[in-house]
Amino acid sequence: MSSFHKFKHFVFGKPIHARHAHHERLSVPFGLAVFASDALSSVAYATEEVLLVLILAGSLAAYGVLPIIAVCLAVLLVIIAFSYYQTIHAYPESGGTYIVSTDNLGPYAGQLAGAAILIDYVLTVAVSISAGAQAVVSLAPQLQPYTVPMACGAVGILCLMNLRGAKESGIVFAIPTYGFVILILILIGKSLFTGITSPAVVPQLPAWDGNQLHTLGGFLLLRAFAASCTALTGTEALADGVKAFKPPESKNASKALVMMVTLLTTMFIGLSWAAWHSGIVPIESGTEGYRTVIAQLAEQQFGPGFMTSAIMIMTAAILFLAANTAYADFPRLASFVARDGYLPRQLGTVGDRLVFQNGIILLSFIAIGLIIKFNADTHSLIPLYALGVFVAFTLSQAGMFRYFRKRRWMVLKRKDLEADDEHPTASPRERNRAARKFAIQSYVSGFGAVVTFCVGIILIYTKWEERIWIVIIAMAILMTIFNLISRYYKSLAKKLTVTRADHLPEIKPTTLLLVPRMHKGILLPIQYAKAMSPDARAIHVALGKESAKRIKEDWNNFGVEMPLIILDSPYRSIIQPILDYVDHVRSMDAKRVVTVIVPQAVPKHWWQGLLHNNAAILLKLALGTRRNVVITNIRYFIEGEQENQ
Amino acid sequence: MSSFHKFKHFVFGKPIHARHAHHERLSVPFGLAVFASDALSSVAYATEEVLLVLILAGSLAAYGVLPIIAVCLAVLLVIIAFSYYQTIHAYPESGGTYIVSTDNLGPYAGQLAGAAILIDYVLTVAVSISAGAQAVVSLAPQLQPYTVPMACGAVGILCLMNLRGAKESGIVFAIPTYGFVILILILIGKSLFTGITSPAVVPQLPAWDGNQLHTLGGFLLLRAFAASCTALTGTEALADGVKAFKPPESKNASKALVMMVTLLTTMFIGLSWAAWHSGIVPIESGTEGYRTVIAQLAEQQFGPGFMTSAIMIMTAAILFLAANTAYADFPRLASFVARDGYLPRQLGTVGDRLVFQNGIILLSFIAIGLIIKFNADTHSLIPLYALGVFVAFTLSQAGMFRYFRKRRWMVLKRKDLEADDEHPTASPRERNRAARKFAIQSYVSGFGAVVTFCVGIILIYTKWEERIWIVIIAMAILMTIFNLISRYYKSLAKKLTVTRADHLPEIKPTTLLLVPRMHKGILLPIQYAKAMSPDARAIHVALGKESAKRIKEDWNNFGVEMPLIILDSPYRSIIQPILDYVDHVRSMDAKRVVTVIVPQAVPKHWWQGLLHNNAAILLKLALGTRRNVVITNIRYFIEGEQENQ
């Protein structure tokens, strides 16, 4: 098996995932790189989305709302991050939102949160990879016809990387993250300088969106704001990763949070302003000569040389990294959902390579489906994107609100405080202070819930025509599946419950050892069969007269003390005669449990396995609903090779 | 499992193959239908191939050679059939050519025969189905762009039909076979009548083959003859099926043979003559308005009405049937080859459904590949076709020549005659008579060998430019594979040979029963584990603290007399803790053999299986080269349903 193992190791590697298996704690800069790449990368597409809405206003007046939007965004970021931080503090085990919602708002809220986040992970991959492909196309327009294949290929690479379980270090995150941030800041700086030294360019408004020009009314403003909300996806990652920071954890994480908010808003407002000031308007993707806004801006400022290339490459890199984060989170969340019986139970053992890999393959398939369906076009994908995050935010904040209210009530009513290790004693004064603290925390969470709920409504309202209902339907379908699965498991548990009437059955074991011919590989199985049961018999299915004669001789010559039974097979089947004999043995006594032992060769190379019978598989398939029959493989090794565990 | 079984039965049916499992003997007409359909169907394309060559001559002079070719063909048919009949008589077990060649000419000749016939079965499917699709296209020209998909679809249907194991009766063969023969004879009769009452039409020679007109030289004559040889494919089926006839078998089979030869030559010469006389020339496939020669002739004689449609439909039907015959023969021959260790051994148990099905799927895939590669164009496929048959004919006749010579020599040298039951006593006179008989038989076979060998050379010589070398390369590759596989099995047997130094090892069994929680399904496994070994332990992998606590309580409450071991799983893997524990147990004692028993739920519906863990599969994959570890599944049934064997 060694070459098979080598092959397996080459393809799948060792199971390590940097994001959730940090043995070393992260410093602030590295922590920021690891947990903020997802959020920071979103400026690559969020800016473009906002500009896209604003050009509909068709006048420079729209320019004025950019600071407003940026401020809203920054405030929202801080609210979400802070209130999320509270959550992490109360529920230190990861899997945050889903567990908070389930615990405090009941199973349906939990299911909704789970569905929303799982969908959002898929969209993270689809959106980030599509945006990355668009960045590449901006750099090399001749690749435009290959946008979709490129994006699918990138998902394929991510999938393989994660199947291998590539070991990621902080530095892998730091280079694209800081590279992207620094280059974007330079781009903004240069634009600013050019902007100050030269007058604003009046943009040539293109024939976008059927040239329907709107006045900058409330709806457009909301739409612009909604578009900017995609920049908030990925925020939860930082709060989720507090424990990975060097001590003092929360202080360091807060520093990283402040830095992230600063960088995100700076880049967002800077890019928007620069683009607008330079008369750059988004181009409809699929158009001849398509380039992203960042690409247009970079080319305007630096020409089509090194800097522009560097900016686009770093953009693609950070987006690839952002997509990668979903690969660690998707199987992990699925495992929490599975543990509650809403998804197949085996997904719960995420520590098992194959299970983890199933999650990765599933995620890749759905993401590729979305990319193909939406033509790797971020403009059509992004409207679907942010809702899941806001549903999850709202549920987790609402859950935390209830959690803190309950705590406060418990403290005031002098109820038991044992669940809260921070307040073991309870003098009236301390109790009041505790209650006040819980009250404040509940206000923060409650406010966060209301804000994110409102944003969610705005998203649904403004993006309805951009097919945001697809996400709502997807959530409903996923919740239905959760419930069907849960119902099945519950009815199963009921059926299998042990009652007082149940007792251990009496059994009489019989062992049948399949002997194709006398060889070294069956010496251990002979002993195994004899040890298993006093009624052990060797079985040979004779496809020809010669083989029967030969095995009889060999058997007697070797002197095995076990009856050898020869079964004829007129139709040259190996399975039917065995099944018939098994039925014959079982028919003698209802307590009889028959074990068929099939020696199985383990060859040196995996392809040699194709040359070895494994009757056990055929027997198992043929077994049907026969009860009290067990098929067992005993392996023997053809090459006397080292054990390799 | 019952619904899964129903599904399986619906898709795969019961394993019956009319051609090789006749319980009733066949009368001459039915026998002819069953065994001659392959051969008779070949006039559908053989005629066209011959005409295709003759039009190259570019003059009506070529017309004159048709009778010569027809006579050659008839003589060849009789030689082959008769000498094949001798073979069947000497080797009554089927699998004829391959076994005759191996026995009398050695393993390499056998391998060559096996390779040649396996390749020919694949080509039978590809050619017959392509010709059938062309017949359909001739009837409905609007389907022309879909020729390849239609042909592939037909192979798919054949594949499914044979996976199901459709029960075929004589009547299924009789209708298309006789329908085709009668309609073709009517068509010839009508053409003859028209031909006598009106003068011959001078054909408008098309710009076929780049308009290179040749004079009717020897090469063209040979080519025309070689083209006609495709009509001989399938002849061996009749000789092969002698035993299926009603007694007196050989007399009835001979009758059928005479009828087949008469019908085949009549149809061949009749169609060729009629086509030529009516000025019909073959159309290059892929051309606008493509129709087969038969379609052109039918339309000329009957107009585009009922008769023409009936002729084309029957043509397609008999061709479909001809392709179907390969589906019965391919897995059967593969099983003979596998029994000699030239193909994976498990192919030898052709009585096992899954093995038989693998052969069918393999055959279908290769045939579809050929159809796509050659664009379902019979003109390009047919040159590859006949060689395999002639290689096989030559080898089997040569083998029979040696067989009869040896017999004759043994008789004359007064050697033991015991192998020949016909001549138990041996007076000199009788011996001489026997020797004479063997001599005559050897002449027949030898003559057959020489004739078919010459035809083979003609085929290679005339069709070299039509890529017949592909078949030669394919045979060489197949033979190489046969030899590599054979070498592997031989070295394996050597390695595994039991010597005097080998002895039965001493073992100490330990049984580990995986217990996810206490439920009805594990009651039997508990008893099974205890019966297997005095050292039986229950193992629970705790993914959470609660489950561990609960199982402990339940275990003690039920009062199971077996130690319960709780394994922690910090990384939420179910496999790793078990493997670690297994290694721990094994490390105590080299004689320890550990059996891990995994209870497996058998749900009512197969899709519910997706909701059940089967840790046994994961464990087996993770086992690597650990020795002395056995993983066993014990099934428990969730619904208390009827046993269904």
mmCIF file with all atom_site columns, N, CA, C and O in Angstrom, chain B residues 237-261:
data_model
loop_
_atom_site.group_PDB
_atom_site.id
_atom_site.type_symbol
_atom_site.label_atom_id
_atom_site.label_alt_id
_atom_site.label_comp_id
_atom_site.label_asym_id
_atom_site.label_entity_id
_atom_site.label_seq_id
_atom_site.pdbx_PDB_ins_code
_atom_site.Cartn_x
_atom_site.Cartn_y
_atom_site.Cartn_z
_atom_site.occupancy
_atom_site.B_iso_or_equiv
_atom_site.pdbx_formal_charge
_atom_site.auth_seq_id
_atom_site.auth_comp_id
_atom_site.auth_asym_id
_atom_site.auth_atom_id
_atom_site.pdbx_PDB_model_num
ATOM 1   N N  . ALA B 1 237 ? -21.273 -17.920 -35.144 1.00 0.00 ? 237 ALA B N  1
ATOM 2   C CA . ALA B 1 237 ? -22.348 -18.044 -34.153 1.00 0.00 ? 237 ALA B CA 1
ATOM 3   C C  . ALA B 1 237 ? -23.166 -19.308 -34.391 1.00 0.00 ? 237 ALA B C  1
ATOM 4   O O  . ALA B 1 237 ? -23.545 -20.006 -33.455 1.00 0.00 ? 237 ALA B O  1
ATOM 5   N N  . LEU B 1 238 ? -23.428 -19.614 -35.652 1.00 0.00 ? 238 LEU B N  1
ATOM 6   C CA . LEU B 1 238 ? -24.267 -20.767 -35.965 1.00 0.00 ? 238 LEU B CA 1
ATOM 7   C C  . LEU B 1 238 ? -23.570 -22.060 -35.540 1.00 0.00 ? 238 LEU B C  1
ATOM 8   O O  . LEU B 1 238 ? -24.171 -22.907 -34.878 1.00 0.00 ? 238 LEU B O  1
ATOM 9   N N  . ALA B 1 239 ? -22.305 -22.169 -35.922 1.00 0.00 ? 239 ALA B N  1
ATOM 10  C CA . ALA B 1 239 ? -21.547 -23.362 -35.529 1.00 0.00 ? 239 ALA B CA 1
ATOM 11  C C  . ALA B 1 239 ? -21.494 -23.475 -34.005 1.00 0.00 ? 239 ALA B C  1
ATOM 12  O O  . ALA B 1 239 ? -21.594 -24.564 -33.435 1.00 0.00 ? 239 ALA B O  1
ATOM 13  N N  . ASP B 1 240 ? -21.371 -22.330 -33.378 1.00 0.00 ? 240 ASP B N  1
ATOM 14  C CA . ASP B 1 240 ? -21.283 -22.264 -31.925 1.00 0.00 ? 240 ASP B CA 1
ATOM 15  C C  . ASP B 1 240 ? -22.572 -22.728 -31.250 1.00 0.00 ? 240 ASP B C  1
ATOM 16  O O  . ASP B 1 240 ? -22.557 -23.152 -30.103 1.00 0.00 ? 240 ASP B O  1
ATOM 17  N N  . GLY B 1 241 ? -23.671 -22.605 -31.963 1.00 0.00 ? 241 GLY B N  1
ATOM 18  C CA . GLY B 1 241 ? -24.971 -22.854 -31.334 1.00 0.00 ? 241 GLY B CA 1
ATOM 19  C C  . GLY B 1 241 ? -25.577 -24.189 -31.688 1.00 0.00 ? 241 GLY B C  1
ATOM 20  O O  . GLY B 1 241 ? -26.760 -24.422 -31.422 1.00 0.00 ? 241 GLY B O  1
ATOM 21  N N  . VAL B 1 242 ? -24.771 -25.055 -32.265 1.00 0.00 ? 242 VAL B N  1
ATOM 22  C CA . VAL B 1 242 ? -25.307 -26.339 -32.727 1.00 0.00 ? 242 VAL B CA 1
ATOM 23  C C  . VAL B 1 242 ? -26.108 -27.047 -31.633 1.00 0.00 ? 242 VAL B C  1
ATOM 24  O O  . VAL B 1 242 ? -27.211 -27.546 -31.863 1.00 0.00 ? 242 VAL B O  1
ATOM 25  N N  . LYS B 1 243 ? -25.538 -27.025 -30.411 1.00 0.00 ? 243 LYS B N  1
ATOM 26  C CA . LYS B 1 243 ? -26.173 -27.780 -29.324 1.00 0.00 ? 243 LYS B CA 1
ATOM 27  C C  . LYS B 1 243 ? -27.542 -27.262 -28.930 1.00 0.00 ? 243 LYS B C  1
ATOM 28  O O  . LYS B 1 243 ? -28.280 -27.933 -28.204 1.00 0.00 ? 243 LYS B O  1
ATOM 29  N N  . ALA B 1 244 ? -27.870 -26.054 -29.370 1.00 0.00 ? 244 ALA B N  1
ATOM 30  C CA . ALA B 1 244 ? -29.155 -25.478 -28.984 1.00 0.00 ? 244 ALA B CA 1
ATOM 31  C C  . ALA B 1 244 ? -30.283 -25.933 -29.902 1.00 0.00 ? 244 ALA B C  1
ATOM 32  O O  . ALA B 1 244 ? -31.452 -25.658 -29.641 1.00 0.00 ? 244 ALA B O  1
ATOM 33  N N  . PHE B 1 245 ? -29.909 -26.648 -30.993 1.00 0.00 ? 245 PHE B N  1
ATOM 34  C CA . PHE B 1 245 ? -30.951 -27.091 -31.915 1.00 0.00 ? 245 PHE B CA 1
ATOM 35  C C  . PHE B 1 245 ? -31.645 -28.343 -31.388 1.00 0.00 ? 245 PHE B C  1
ATOM 36  O O  . PHE B 1 245 ? -31.093 -29.073 -30.580 1.00 0.00 ? 245 PHE B O  1
ATOM 37  N N  . LYS B 1 246 ? -32.844 -28.546 -31.908 1.00 0.00 ? 246 LYS B N  1
ATOM 38  C CA . LYS B 1 246 ? -33.570 -29.773 -31.580 1.00 0.00 ? 246 LYS B CA 1
ATOM 39  C C  . LYS B 1 246 ? -32.853 -30.955 -32.200 1.00 0.00 ? 246 LYS B C  1
ATOM 40  O O  . LYS B 1 246 ? -32.258 -30.836 -33.252 1.00 0.00 ? 246 LYS B O  1
ATOM 41  N N  . PRO B 1 247 ? -32.897 -32.099 -31.563 1.00 0.00 ? 247 PRO B N  1
ATOM 42  C CA . PRO B 1 247 ? -32.243 -33.260 -32.173 1.00 0.00 ? 247 PRO B CA 1
ATOM 43  C C  . PRO B 1 247 ? -33.000 -33.676 -33.439 1.00 0.00 ? 247 PRO B C  1
ATOM 44  O O  . PRO B 1 247 ? -34.232 -33.542 -33.482 1.00 0.00 ? 247 PRO B O  1
ATOM 45  N N  . PRO B 1 248 ? -32.317 -34.209 -34.430 1.00 0.00 ? 248 PRO B N  1
ATOM 46  C CA . PRO B 1 248 ? -30.857 -34.406 -34.490 1.00 0.00 ? 248 PRO B CA 1
ATOM 47  C C  . PRO B 1 248 ? -30.145 -33.060 -34.685 1.00 0.00 ? 248 PRO B C  1
ATOM 48  O O  . PRO B 1 248 ? -30.331 -32.430 -35.726 1.00 0.00 ? 248 PRO B O  1
ATOM 49  N N  . GLU B 1 249 ? -29.334 -32.698 -33.707 1.00 0.00 ? 249 GLU B N  1
ATOM 50  C CA . GLU B 1 249 ? -28.760 -31.349 -33.674 1.00 0.00 ? 249 GLU B CA 1
ATOM 51  C C  . GLU B 1 249 ? -27.960 -31.001 -34.918 1.00 0.00 ? 249 GLU B C  1
ATOM 52  O O  . GLU B 1 249 ? -28.188 -29.967 -35.541 1.00 0.00 ? 249 GLU B O  1
ATOM 53  N N  . SER B 1 250 ? -27.021 -31.894 -35.273 1.00 0.00 ? 250 SER B N  1
ATOM 54  C CA . SER B 1 250 ? -26.127 -31.486 -36.352 1.00 0.00 ? 250 SER B CA 1
ATOM 55  C C  . SER B 1 250 ? -26.870 -31.411 -37.679 1.00 0.00 ? 250 SER B C  1
ATOM 56  O O  . SER B 1 250 ? -26.604 -30.547 -38.499 1.00 0.00 ? 250 SER B O  1
ATOM 57  N N  . LYS B 1 251 ? -27.835 -32.303 -37.835 1.00 0.00 ? 251 LYS B N  1
ATOM 58  C CA . LYS B 1 251 ? -28.587 -32.294 -39.089 1.00 0.00 ? 251 LYS B CA 1
ATOM 59  C C  . LYS B 1 251 ? -29.393 -30.997 -39.193 1.00 0.00 ? 251 LYS B C  1
ATOM 60  O O  . LYS B 1 251 ? -29.384 -30.303 -40.215 1.00 0.00 ? 251 LYS B O  1
ATOM 61  N N  . ASN B 1 252 ? -30.046 -30.617 -38.093 1.00 0.00 ? 252 ASN B N  1
ATOM 62  C CA . ASN B 1 252 ? -30.854 -29.396 -38.103 1.00 0.00 ? 252 ASN B CA 1
ATOM 63  C C  . ASN B 1 252 ? -29.975 -28.154 -38.264 1.00 0.00 ? 252 ASN B C  1
ATOM 64  O O  . ASN B 1 252 ? -30.322 -27.226 -38.993 1.00 0.00 ? 252 ASN B O  1
ATOM 65  N N  . ALA B 1 253 ? -28.828 -28.187 -37.561 1.00 0.00 ? 253 ALA B N  1
ATOM 66  C CA . ALA B 1 253 ? -27.936 -27.036 -37.677 1.00 0.00 ? 253 ALA B CA 1
ATOM 67  C C  . ALA B 1 253 ? -27.417 -26.917 -39.102 1.00 0.00 ? 253 ALA B C  1
ATOM 68  O O  . ALA B 1 253 ? -27.294 -25.806 -39.635 1.00 0.00 ? 253 ALA B O  1
ATOM 69  N N  . SER B 1 254 ? -27.145 -28.087 -39.728 1.00 0.00 ? 254 SER B N  1
ATOM 70  C CA . SER B 1 254 ? -26.679 -28.044 -41.113 1.00 0.00 ? 254 SER B CA 1
ATOM 71  C C  . SER B 1 254 ? -27.737 -27.448 -42.019 1.00 0.00 ? 254 SER B C  1
ATOM 72  O O  . SER B 1 254 ? -27.443 -26.658 -42.912 1.00 0.00 ? 254 SER B O  1
ATOM 73  N N  . LYS B 1 255 ? -28.967 -27.832 -41.776 1.00 0.00 ? 255 LYS B N  1
ATOM 74  C CA . LYS B 1 255 ? -30.066 -27.262 -42.561 1.00 0.00 ? 255 LYS B CA 1
ATOM 75  C C  . LYS B 1 255 ? -30.062 -25.747 -42.443 1.00 0.00 ? 255 LYS B C  1
ATOM 76  O O  . LYS B 1 255 ? -30.168 -25.014 -43.424 1.00 0.00 ? 255 LYS B O  1
ATOM 77  N N  . ALA B 1 256 ? -29.944 -25.302 -41.180 1.00 0.00 ? 256 ALA B N  1
ATOM 78  C CA . ALA B 1 256 ? -29.947 -23.860 -40.929 1.00 0.00 ? 256 ALA B CA 1
ATOM 79  C C  . ALA B 1 256 ? -28.762 -23.206 -41.633 1.00 0.00 ? 256 ALA B C  1
ATOM 80  O O  . ALA B 1 256 ? -28.890 -22.118 -42.211 1.00 0.00 ? 256 ALA B O  1
ATOM 81  N N  . LEU B 1 257 ? -27.625 -23.920 -41.626 1.00 0.00 ? 257 LEU B N  1
ATOM 82  C CA . LEU B 1 257 ? -26.430 -23.362 -42.261 1.00 0.00 ? 257 LEU B CA 1
ATOM 83  C C  . LEU B 1 257 ? -26.652 -23.190 -43.756 1.00 0.00 ? 257 LEU B C  1
ATOM 84  O O  . LEU B 1 257 ? -26.358 -22.133 -44.326 1.00 0.00 ? 257 LEU B O  1
ATOM 85  N N  . VAL B 1 258 ? -27.213 -24.225 -44.369 1.00 0.00 ? 258 VAL B N  1
ATOM 86  C CA . VAL B 1 258 ? -27.473 -24.156 -45.811 1.00 0.00 ? 258 VAL B CA 1
ATOM 87  C C  . VAL B 1 258 ? -28.419 -23.001 -46.105 1.00 0.00 ? 258 VAL B C  1
ATOM 88  O O  . VAL B 1 258 ? -28.221 -22.213 -47.037 1.00 0.00 ? 258 VAL B O  1
ATOM 89  N N  . MET B 1 259 ? -29.448 -22.879 -45.278 1.00 0.00 ? 259 MET B N  1
ATOM 90  C CA . MET B 1 259 ? -30.403 -21.785 -45.484 1.00 0.00 ? 259 MET B CA 1
ATOM 91  C C  . MET B 1 259 ? -29.697 -20.444 -45.348 1.00 0.00 ? 259 MET B C  1
ATOM 92  O O  . MET B 1 259 ? -29.924 -19.515 -46.129 1.00 0.00 ? 259 MET B O  1
ATOM 93  N N  . MET B 1 260 ? -28.832 -20.340 -44.327 1.00 0.00 ? 260 MET B N  1
ATOM 94  C CA . MET B 1 260 ? -28.158 -19.069 -44.091 1.00 0.00 ? 260 MET B CA 1
ATOM 95  C C  . MET B 1 260 ? -27.282 -18.705 -45.283 1.00 0.00 ? 260 MET B C  1
ATOM 96  O O  . MET B 1 260 ? -27.326 -17.571 -45.779 1.00 0.00 ? 260 MET B O  1
ATOM 97  N N  . VAL B 1 261 ? -26.513 -19.704 -45.769 1.00 0.00 ? 261 VAL B N  1
ATOM 98  C CA . VAL B 1 261 ? -25.614 -19.438 -46.889 1.00 0.00 ? 261 VAL B CA 1
ATOM 99  C C  . VAL B 1 261 ? -26.431 -19.032 -48.104 1.00 0.00 ? 261 VAL B C  1
ATOM 100 O O  . VAL B 1 261 ? -26.100 -18.057 -48.798 1.00 0.00 ? 261 VAL B O  1
#
